[in-house]
Amino acid sequence: MKQYIHEATTIQIASAFPFVASKPLATNKIFIGRDLVGGVFLHDPFELYKSGTITSPNMIVIGQIGRGKSSLIKTYLYREAIFDRQIVVLDPKGEYGPLARALGFEPIYLYPGGPYRLNPLDVADDVSDSGSSDSGSENLQKAGNGYREGTGPIRKKLELLIAICISCMRRELYPIEYTALEHALSTLGKRYTTILLTHIVQELLDPSDDGFKKIGITREEIILGSRDVALELRRLVYGELAGMFDAPTSQSLKLSRNVFVLDLSALYNSPALGVMMACATAFVQSFYTNRENGKTFLVVDEAWALLQNPGIARFLQASWKLARSRGMANIAIFHRISDLDASGEYKSLQNQIGNGIVADSETVVCYAQPHQEIDRASDDLGITKEEASLLPNLRKGIALWKVGSRTYLVEHKLSKQEKYIVDTDSALTAP
């Protein structure tokens, strides 16, 4: 029998065995675990961006329950904190308390009537995102000509207010509603240094001056046209969410702290979760960006709760696009790839934004997924069908990492000191 020898270059071999060709990433931190092809695996988005390996520091982490994604995120943040990275976590399930305490900080528990108040309209004096997303600019244009007078923090306040209102209404706003919000914010800015949601509600229900006449509508028209928005905002300050967003931000929340874990678990099963996360996201982005002495990680767990709502989905998209200028790496966590579809119908605004967030994340970490997710993985995550076919059979703690144009199979490693930080099964495993 004849024996045939086939010769091929390393480039050709790489197409048959894709992971063999992957080179170590251009960073000397952070240790993640073992590259199953051989060697250790290190990853730091800021170092990789600096080296030109990636063009965006954002990350997406996807994994079924119990496959290890939470363990990865918590230890990843714990190790990043050693290098003076600021850690900000929106924690809707209350699972990041041990991480905060391990780093020397207590989590902030936000709940109706609790000890903390958070004013989502607080904007740091130096915040001026002149490079806002196109969709944000369109929203401001709908608000009427008055928006042109506001720049920097005032313009940002209007953008945040619009996002929160769309989140409350679960729909796009009508032109008269945009106009009413712009007029209320402009009027209140002349009277208050700190504008609260309570001020906005009062101004919408009972306008204090006749400046709206310059817009060409009557007082009665603007009151009637903005009534639904006013009543929905009223729920945030007088309804079931009273005692969280109805006063100036608690001074302790404004302090410069390296670890900021905002526990939102009190309303995890409430339909108000999306609105609460919208307000929290607005606050976090205002105060915890552009640090002089380090970089910031913003972790959004249960990201589906934000993508379901068009207002905050658009706001989150802007955060992803502005990550580089803000010195921030955003991390969104999902259970399944199809969670992006759950955020809206095919080709709907939320669905397109969800897919856009994936496109703006050059690091994608995917743990085990069911067989029906394989096609979605290949199409949406930018991996080959051969790589996607591995997902249903990945063991716990093993994930497929796509970093820029490179793909790796990585087994996450835990130290003994870190195990108590990541334990979320204590209720089930306790004797």
Short mmCIF file of C-alpha atoms in Angstrom, two decimals:
data_model
loop_
_atom_site.label_atom_id
_atom_site.label_comp_id
_atom_site.label_asym_id
_atom_site.label_seq_id
_atom_site.Cartn_x
_atom_site.Cartn_y
_atom_site.Cartn_z
CA MET A 1 0.00 0.00 0.00
CA LYS A 2 1.35 3.36 -0.98
CA GLN A 3 1.80 5.98 1.71
CA TYR A 4 1.19 9.58 0.74
CA ILE A 5 2.83 12.45 2.52
CA HIS A 6 1.09 15.81 2.41
CA GLU A 7 3.13 18.91 3.03
CA ALA A 8 1.50 22.13 4.22
CA THR A 9 2.52 25.47 5.65
CA THR A 10 1.65 26.57 9.16
CA ILE A 11 -0.98 28.93 7.70
CA GLN A 12 -2.73 25.99 6.04
CA ILE A 13 -2.51 23.89 9.19
CA ALA A 14 -4.07 26.75 11.16
CA SER A 15 -7.24 26.50 9.07
CA ALA A 16 -7.65 22.87 10.11
CA PHE A 17 -6.61 23.39 13.74
CA PRO A 18 -7.50 27.04 14.45
CA PHE A 19 -6.30 27.20 18.05
CA VAL A 20 -2.78 25.99 17.20
CA ALA A 21 -2.03 29.23 15.36
CA SER A 22 -3.04 31.57 18.20
CA LYS A 23 -0.13 33.57 19.57
CA PRO A 24 0.05 34.73 23.19
CA LEU A 25 -1.60 38.10 23.69
CA ALA A 26 0.59 41.18 23.99
CA THR A 27 0.16 41.71 27.72
CA ASN A 28 1.87 40.59 30.93
CA LYS A 29 -1.35 40.74 32.97
CA ILE A 30 -3.99 39.58 34.08
CA PHE A 31 -3.66 35.82 34.72
CA ILE A 32 -6.87 34.04 33.69
CA GLY A 33 -5.89 30.39 33.52
CA ARG A 34 -4.52 27.76 31.19
CA ASP A 35 -4.56 27.95 27.43
CA LEU A 36 -5.63 24.41 26.54
CA VAL A 37 -3.26 24.42 23.58
CA GLY A 38 -0.40 25.11 25.98
CA GLY A 39 0.91 27.81 28.27
CA VAL A 40 -0.84 30.38 30.43
CA PHE A 41 -3.50 32.82 29.27
CA LEU A 42 -3.30 36.51 30.22
CA HIS A 43 -5.75 39.27 29.35
CA ASP A 44 -6.05 42.97 30.15
CA PRO A 45 -8.17 45.11 27.79
CA PHE A 46 -6.29 48.33 28.47
CA GLU A 47 -2.88 46.80 27.80
CA LEU A 48 -4.18 45.05 24.69
CA TYR A 49 -5.69 48.30 23.42
CA LYS A 50 -2.39 50.08 24.04
CA SER A 51 -0.51 47.43 22.06
CA GLY A 52 -2.95 47.63 19.14
CA THR A 53 -4.17 44.05 19.56
CA ILE A 54 -7.74 45.30 19.97
CA THR A 55 -9.43 48.58 19.09
CA SER A 56 -12.07 48.47 21.84
CA PRO A 57 -11.66 47.58 25.55
CA ASN A 58 -15.26 46.37 25.93
CA MET A 59 -16.14 42.76 26.75
CA ILE A 60 -19.12 40.40 26.44
CA VAL A 61 -19.37 37.32 28.68
CA ILE A 62 -21.94 34.65 27.81
CA GLY A 63 -22.62 31.42 29.66
CA GLN A 64 -25.32 29.16 31.01
CA ILE A 65 -25.96 29.10 34.77
CA GLY A 66 -23.34 27.10 36.62
CA ARG A 67 -20.72 27.06 33.87
CA GLY A 68 -18.33 29.50 35.52
CA LYS A 69 -18.96 32.95 34.07
CA SER A 70 -19.60 34.54 37.49
CA SER A 71 -16.43 32.99 38.87
CA LEU A 72 -14.48 34.41 35.96
CA ILE A 73 -15.84 37.94 36.34
CA LYS A 74 -15.31 38.11 40.10
CA THR A 75 -11.76 36.80 40.05
CA TYR A 76 -10.96 38.89 36.97
CA LEU A 77 -12.03 42.05 38.80
CA TYR A 78 -10.26 40.93 41.99
CA ARG A 79 -6.99 40.53 40.09
CA GLU A 80 -7.43 43.77 38.13
CA ALA A 81 -7.86 45.71 41.38
CA ILE A 82 -4.23 44.94 42.22
CA PHE A 83 -3.22 47.23 39.36
CA ASP A 84 -5.31 50.18 40.62
CA ARG A 85 -8.22 49.51 38.31
CA GLN A 86 -11.45 50.99 39.55
CA ILE A 87 -14.26 48.43 39.85
CA VAL A 88 -17.90 49.46 39.34
CA VAL A 89 -20.59 46.75 39.35
CA LEU A 90 -24.34 47.02 38.82
CA ASP A 91 -25.40 43.96 40.80
CA PRO A 92 -29.10 43.11 40.29
CA LYS A 93 -28.87 39.73 42.08
CA GLY A 94 -26.74 40.73 45.09
CA GLU A 95 -23.83 38.37 44.32
CA TYR A 96 -20.84 40.72 44.39
CA GLY A 97 -20.82 41.57 48.10
CA PRO A 98 -18.00 39.10 48.95
CA LEU A 99 -15.87 40.60 46.17
CA ALA A 100 -16.38 44.13 47.49
CA ARG A 101 -15.51 43.08 51.04
CA ALA A 102 -12.43 41.17 49.89
CA LEU A 103 -11.21 44.43 48.38
CA GLY A 104 -11.94 46.39 51.56
CA PHE A 105 -15.29 48.00 50.67
CA GLU A 106 -18.92 47.42 51.59
CA PRO A 107 -21.50 47.12 48.79
CA ILE A 108 -24.07 49.91 48.47
CA TYR A 109 -27.59 48.57 49.00
CA LEU A 110 -30.14 50.62 47.08
CA TYR A 111 -33.79 49.98 47.92
CA PRO A 112 -36.98 52.00 48.49
CA GLY A 113 -36.78 53.90 51.76
CA GLY A 114 -33.17 52.84 52.35
CA PRO A 115 -30.33 54.96 53.72
CA TYR A 116 -28.98 56.00 50.30
CA ARG A 117 -30.35 58.40 47.73
CA LEU A 118 -29.19 58.52 44.13
CA ASN A 119 -30.00 61.42 41.85
CA PRO A 120 -29.56 60.18 38.26
CA LEU A 121 -29.45 63.77 37.00
CA ASP A 122 -26.24 64.46 38.89
CA VAL A 123 -23.54 65.12 36.30
CA ALA A 124 -19.92 65.83 37.13
CA ASP A 125 -18.86 69.36 36.19
CA ASP A 126 -16.27 68.13 33.72
CA VAL A 127 -18.55 65.74 31.85
CA SER A 128 -19.08 66.88 28.25
CA ASP A 129 -19.44 63.98 25.84
CA SER A 130 -19.35 66.02 22.69
CA GLY A 131 -18.93 62.80 20.79
CA SER A 132 -22.31 61.40 21.77
CA SER A 133 -23.92 58.76 19.63
CA ASP A 134 -25.95 59.76 16.62
CA SER A 135 -29.12 58.47 18.22
CA GLY A 136 -28.54 60.69 21.25
CA SER A 137 -28.15 63.72 18.99
CA GLU A 138 -31.39 62.86 17.21
CA ASN A 139 -33.20 62.74 20.55
CA LEU A 140 -31.93 66.18 21.47
CA GLN A 141 -32.99 67.59 18.12
CA LYS A 142 -36.51 66.33 18.74
CA ALA A 143 -36.54 68.32 21.96
CA GLY A 144 -36.75 71.58 20.04
CA ASN A 145 -34.40 74.45 19.39
CA GLY A 146 -33.78 75.08 23.07
CA TYR A 147 -31.35 72.18 23.36
CA ARG A 148 -28.72 74.17 21.46
CA GLU A 149 -28.35 76.48 24.44
CA GLY A 150 -27.24 73.64 26.68
CA THR A 151 -23.70 72.36 26.48
CA GLY A 152 -21.59 70.14 28.69
CA PRO A 153 -23.40 69.05 31.87
CA ILE A 154 -26.73 70.68 30.90
CA ARG A 155 -26.82 68.87 27.58
CA LYS A 156 -25.87 65.65 29.35
CA LYS A 157 -28.66 66.10 31.89
CA LEU A 158 -31.18 66.33 29.06
CA GLU A 159 -29.79 63.19 27.45
CA LEU A 160 -30.02 61.29 30.75
CA LEU A 161 -33.52 62.57 31.44
CA ILE A 162 -34.73 61.49 27.99
CA ALA A 163 -33.23 58.01 28.47
CA ILE A 164 -34.93 57.62 31.86
CA CYS A 165 -38.28 58.78 30.51
CA ILE A 166 -38.12 56.38 27.56
CA SER A 167 -37.23 53.67 30.08
CA CYS A 168 -40.28 54.51 32.18
CA MET A 169 -42.65 54.80 29.20
CA ARG A 170 -41.29 51.71 27.40
CA ARG A 171 -41.66 53.54 24.11
CA GLU A 172 -40.19 56.44 22.18
CA LEU A 173 -41.35 59.87 23.30
CA TYR A 174 -43.59 62.12 21.27
CA PRO A 175 -42.27 65.51 20.06
CA ILE A 176 -44.30 67.45 22.62
CA GLU A 177 -42.89 65.25 25.39
CA TYR A 178 -39.33 65.96 24.27
CA THR A 179 -40.15 69.66 24.16
CA ALA A 180 -41.70 69.62 27.63
CA LEU A 181 -38.65 67.92 29.13
CA GLU A 182 -36.27 70.36 27.47
CA HIS A 183 -38.30 73.33 28.64
CA ALA A 184 -38.58 72.01 32.21
CA LEU A 185 -34.85 71.36 32.45
CA SER A 186 -34.00 74.77 30.99
CA THR A 187 -36.33 76.52 33.43
CA LEU A 188 -35.15 74.61 36.48
CA GLY A 189 -31.49 75.16 35.58
CA LYS A 190 -31.99 78.86 36.23
CA ARG A 191 -33.33 78.21 39.75
CA TYR A 192 -31.49 75.18 41.13
CA THR A 193 -27.87 74.15 41.31
CA THR A 194 -28.95 70.54 41.78
CA ILE A 195 -31.98 69.49 39.74
CA LEU A 196 -33.98 66.56 41.11
CA LEU A 197 -36.57 64.32 39.49
CA THR A 198 -39.10 65.79 41.93
CA HIS A 199 -38.43 69.23 40.39
CA ILE A 200 -38.99 67.81 36.89
CA VAL A 201 -42.31 66.24 37.90
CA GLN A 202 -43.55 69.47 39.48
CA GLU A 203 -42.50 71.55 36.47
CA LEU A 204 -44.22 69.21 34.01
CA LEU A 205 -47.48 69.13 35.97
CA ASP A 206 -47.47 72.85 36.75
CA PRO A 207 -45.11 74.94 34.55
CA SER A 208 -43.75 77.89 36.48
CA ASP A 209 -43.28 80.37 33.62
CA ASP A 210 -44.64 81.13 30.17
CA GLY A 211 -41.41 80.54 28.22
CA PHE A 212 -43.16 77.78 26.26
CA LYS A 213 -45.02 80.49 24.35
CA LYS A 214 -41.82 81.09 22.39
CA ILE A 215 -42.12 77.51 21.13
CA GLY A 216 -45.58 78.22 19.74
CA ILE A 217 -47.74 76.10 22.06
CA THR A 218 -50.00 76.98 24.96
CA ARG A 219 -49.57 76.12 28.61
CA GLU A 220 -52.54 73.77 28.49
CA GLU A 221 -51.11 71.93 25.46
CA ILE A 222 -47.75 71.32 27.08
CA ILE A 223 -49.34 70.16 30.35
CA LEU A 224 -51.68 67.77 28.59
CA GLY A 225 -49.05 66.54 26.15
CA SER A 226 -46.52 65.68 28.86
CA ARG A 227 -48.95 64.32 31.45
CA ASP A 228 -48.14 60.64 30.84
CA VAL A 229 -44.41 61.26 31.17
CA ALA A 230 -44.95 63.34 34.31
CA LEU A 231 -47.05 60.63 35.96
CA GLU A 232 -44.54 57.90 35.10
CA LEU A 233 -41.69 59.98 36.53
CA ARG A 234 -43.83 60.58 39.59
CA ARG A 235 -43.73 56.85 40.29
CA LEU A 236 -39.95 57.11 40.72
CA VAL A 237 -40.24 59.67 43.50
CA TYR A 238 -43.65 59.01 45.08
CA GLY A 239 -44.64 55.49 44.00
CA GLU A 240 -43.13 52.06 44.62
CA LEU A 241 -39.60 53.38 44.04
CA ALA A 242 -39.97 56.27 46.52
CA GLY A 243 -36.97 56.75 48.75
CA MET A 244 -34.26 56.13 46.16
CA PHE A 245 -34.32 58.87 43.52
CA ASP A 246 -36.17 61.68 45.29
CA ALA A 247 -33.31 63.60 46.93
CA PRO A 248 -29.72 64.72 46.26
CA THR A 249 -27.20 61.94 45.94
CA SER A 250 -25.89 60.75 49.31
CA GLN A 251 -22.48 62.23 49.92
CA SER A 252 -20.94 58.82 50.57
CA LEU A 253 -21.84 57.75 47.02
CA LYS A 254 -19.95 60.69 45.56
CA LEU A 255 -16.68 59.78 47.21
CA SER A 256 -13.87 58.57 45.00
CA ARG A 257 -13.78 54.87 45.87
CA ASN A 258 -11.94 52.20 43.94
CA VAL A 259 -14.68 49.61 44.41
CA PHE A 260 -18.32 50.56 43.88
CA VAL A 261 -20.74 47.62 44.00
CA LEU A 262 -24.33 48.81 43.71
CA ASP A 263 -26.62 46.06 45.04
CA LEU A 264 -30.02 46.32 43.32
CA SER A 265 -31.35 42.93 44.42
CA ALA A 266 -34.25 44.41 46.42
CA LEU A 267 -36.18 44.86 43.15
CA TYR A 268 -34.73 41.96 41.15
CA ASN A 269 -38.15 40.39 40.46
CA SER A 270 -39.85 43.73 39.99
CA PRO A 271 -40.79 45.20 36.60
CA ALA A 272 -39.08 48.35 37.90
CA LEU A 273 -35.65 46.67 37.69
CA GLY A 274 -34.93 48.08 34.23
CA VAL A 275 -35.82 51.62 35.33
CA MET A 276 -33.70 51.28 38.47
CA MET A 277 -30.73 50.02 36.45
CA ALA A 278 -31.25 52.87 34.00
CA CYS A 279 -31.01 55.44 36.81
CA ALA A 280 -28.02 53.67 38.34
CA THR A 281 -26.23 53.47 35.00
CA ALA A 282 -26.76 57.19 34.41
CA PHE A 283 -25.29 58.00 37.82
CA VAL A 284 -22.32 55.66 37.48
CA GLN A 285 -21.36 56.98 34.07
CA SER A 286 -21.47 60.54 35.38
CA PHE A 287 -19.20 60.13 38.38
CA TYR A 288 -17.02 57.13 37.73
CA THR A 289 -15.28 57.87 34.46
CA ASN A 290 -12.15 59.69 33.31
CA ARG A 291 -10.08 58.97 36.41
CA GLU A 292 -6.59 60.47 36.37
CA ASN A 293 -4.86 57.62 38.20
CA GLY A 294 -6.28 54.53 36.57
CA LYS A 295 -8.83 52.84 34.39
CA THR A 296 -12.37 51.77 35.20
CA PHE A 297 -14.32 48.56 34.70
CA LEU A 298 -18.12 48.90 34.51
CA VAL A 299 -19.82 45.51 34.87
CA VAL A 300 -23.48 45.23 33.88
CA ASP A 301 -24.78 41.87 35.09
CA GLU A 302 -28.11 40.60 33.75
CA ALA A 303 -27.68 42.94 30.79
CA TRP A 304 -30.94 41.72 29.24
CA ALA A 305 -32.80 43.90 31.77
CA LEU A 306 -31.31 46.98 30.13
CA LEU A 307 -31.61 45.88 26.51
CA GLN A 308 -35.34 45.22 26.89
CA ASN A 309 -35.90 48.94 27.25
CA PRO A 310 -35.22 51.16 24.21
CA GLY A 311 -34.24 54.21 26.24
CA ILE A 312 -31.56 52.64 28.37
CA ALA A 313 -30.50 50.28 25.54
CA ARG A 314 -29.60 53.35 23.49
CA PHE A 315 -27.90 54.89 26.51
CA LEU A 316 -25.89 51.71 27.06
CA GLN A 317 -24.89 51.67 23.40
CA ALA A 318 -23.47 55.19 23.80
CA SER A 319 -21.44 53.98 26.77
CA TRP A 320 -19.94 51.21 24.65
CA LYS A 321 -19.01 53.61 21.86
CA LEU A 322 -17.49 56.16 24.25
CA ALA A 323 -15.49 53.64 26.28
CA ARG A 324 -12.11 54.68 24.90
CA SER A 325 -12.58 58.40 25.54
CA ARG A 326 -13.84 57.68 29.06
CA GLY A 327 -11.02 55.32 30.00
CA MET A 328 -13.59 52.64 30.74
CA ALA A 329 -13.95 48.97 29.85
CA ASN A 330 -17.60 47.88 29.82
CA ILE A 331 -18.46 44.24 30.56
CA ALA A 332 -21.96 42.95 29.77
CA ILE A 333 -23.04 39.52 31.03
CA PHE A 334 -25.66 37.31 29.33
CA HIS A 335 -26.82 33.71 29.77
CA ARG A 336 -27.33 32.85 26.10
CA ILE A 337 -26.48 34.39 22.76
CA SER A 338 -30.21 34.46 21.98
CA ASP A 339 -30.69 36.86 24.91
CA LEU A 340 -29.93 39.53 22.33
CA ASP A 341 -33.07 38.47 20.45
CA ALA A 342 -35.06 38.52 23.68
CA SER A 343 -34.30 42.23 23.95
CA GLY A 344 -36.59 42.91 21.00
CA GLU A 345 -38.07 41.57 17.81
CA TYR A 346 -35.78 40.83 14.89
CA LYS A 347 -34.39 44.09 13.47
CA SER A 348 -36.13 46.10 16.19
CA LEU A 349 -34.25 48.99 17.79
CA GLN A 350 -33.28 46.96 20.89
CA ASN A 351 -32.23 43.98 18.79
CA GLN A 352 -30.00 46.12 16.59
CA ILE A 353 -28.50 47.84 19.62
CA GLY A 354 -27.85 44.48 21.28
CA ASN A 355 -26.03 43.23 18.20
CA GLY A 356 -24.18 46.54 17.99
CA ILE A 357 -22.91 46.13 21.55
CA VAL A 358 -21.48 42.74 20.59
CA ALA A 359 -19.87 44.30 17.51
CA ASP A 360 -18.31 47.00 19.72
CA SER A 361 -16.81 44.40 22.08
CA GLU A 362 -13.55 42.96 20.79
CA THR A 363 -13.28 40.50 23.65
CA VAL A 364 -16.03 37.87 23.73
CA VAL A 365 -15.96 35.08 26.30
CA CYS A 366 -18.40 32.25 25.63
CA TYR A 367 -18.97 29.35 28.01
CA ALA A 368 -21.05 26.27 27.20
CA GLN A 369 -24.16 26.91 25.10
CA PRO A 370 -26.96 24.55 23.99
CA HIS A 371 -26.87 23.06 20.49
CA GLN A 372 -29.53 25.46 19.20
CA GLU A 373 -27.16 28.37 19.87
CA ILE A 374 -24.39 27.12 17.56
CA ASP A 375 -25.60 28.93 14.44
CA ARG A 376 -26.08 32.13 16.41
CA ALA A 377 -22.57 31.82 17.82
CA SER A 378 -21.08 31.53 14.37
CA ASP A 379 -23.11 34.42 12.95
CA ASP A 380 -23.08 36.88 15.86
CA LEU A 381 -19.79 36.24 17.64
CA GLY A 382 -17.64 36.11 14.52
CA ILE A 383 -16.22 32.65 15.16
CA THR A 384 -16.00 29.77 12.71
CA LYS A 385 -18.55 26.98 12.65
CA GLU A 386 -15.83 24.57 13.80
CA GLU A 387 -15.18 26.73 16.84
CA ALA A 388 -18.89 27.18 17.52
CA SER A 389 -19.44 23.41 17.39
CA LEU A 390 -17.26 23.07 20.50
CA LEU A 391 -19.60 25.15 22.69
CA PRO A 392 -22.17 22.48 23.70
CA ASN A 393 -19.40 20.18 24.98
CA LEU A 394 -17.32 22.65 26.99
CA ARG A 395 -16.80 21.56 30.58
CA LYS A 396 -17.42 23.84 33.54
CA GLY A 397 -14.76 26.52 33.78
CA ILE A 398 -13.70 26.28 30.13
CA ALA A 399 -14.60 29.05 27.70
CA LEU A 400 -13.92 30.07 24.15
CA TRP A 401 -12.24 33.48 24.13
CA LYS A 402 -12.31 35.61 21.00
CA VAL A 403 -9.87 38.53 21.36
CA GLY A 404 -9.74 40.65 18.25
CA SER A 405 -9.09 38.25 15.40
CA ARG A 406 -7.68 35.50 17.63
CA THR A 407 -9.48 32.63 19.32
CA TYR A 408 -8.46 30.64 22.39
CA LEU A 409 -9.77 27.80 24.55
CA VAL A 410 -9.11 28.77 28.15
CA GLU A 411 -9.59 26.93 31.41
CA HIS A 412 -10.16 29.42 34.20
CA LYS A 413 -8.09 28.79 37.35
CA LEU A 414 -9.11 29.71 40.89
CA SER A 415 -6.80 30.15 43.87
CA LYS A 416 -7.80 28.90 47.32
CA GLN A 417 -8.08 32.50 48.54
CA GLU A 418 -10.58 33.33 45.79
CA LYS A 419 -13.01 30.47 46.27
CA TYR A 420 -15.08 32.20 48.93
CA ILE A 421 -15.48 35.24 46.66
CA VAL A 422 -17.16 33.26 43.88
CA ASP A 423 -19.36 30.86 45.88
CA THR A 424 -22.96 31.45 44.78
CA ASP A 425 -24.15 27.91 45.61
CA SER A 426 -23.90 28.04 49.38
CA ALA A 427 -27.69 27.75 49.78
CA LEU A 428 -27.67 24.49 47.83
CA THR A 429 -24.41 22.97 49.09
CA ALA A 430 -24.74 23.76 52.79
CA PRO A 431 -25.31 20.68 55.00
#
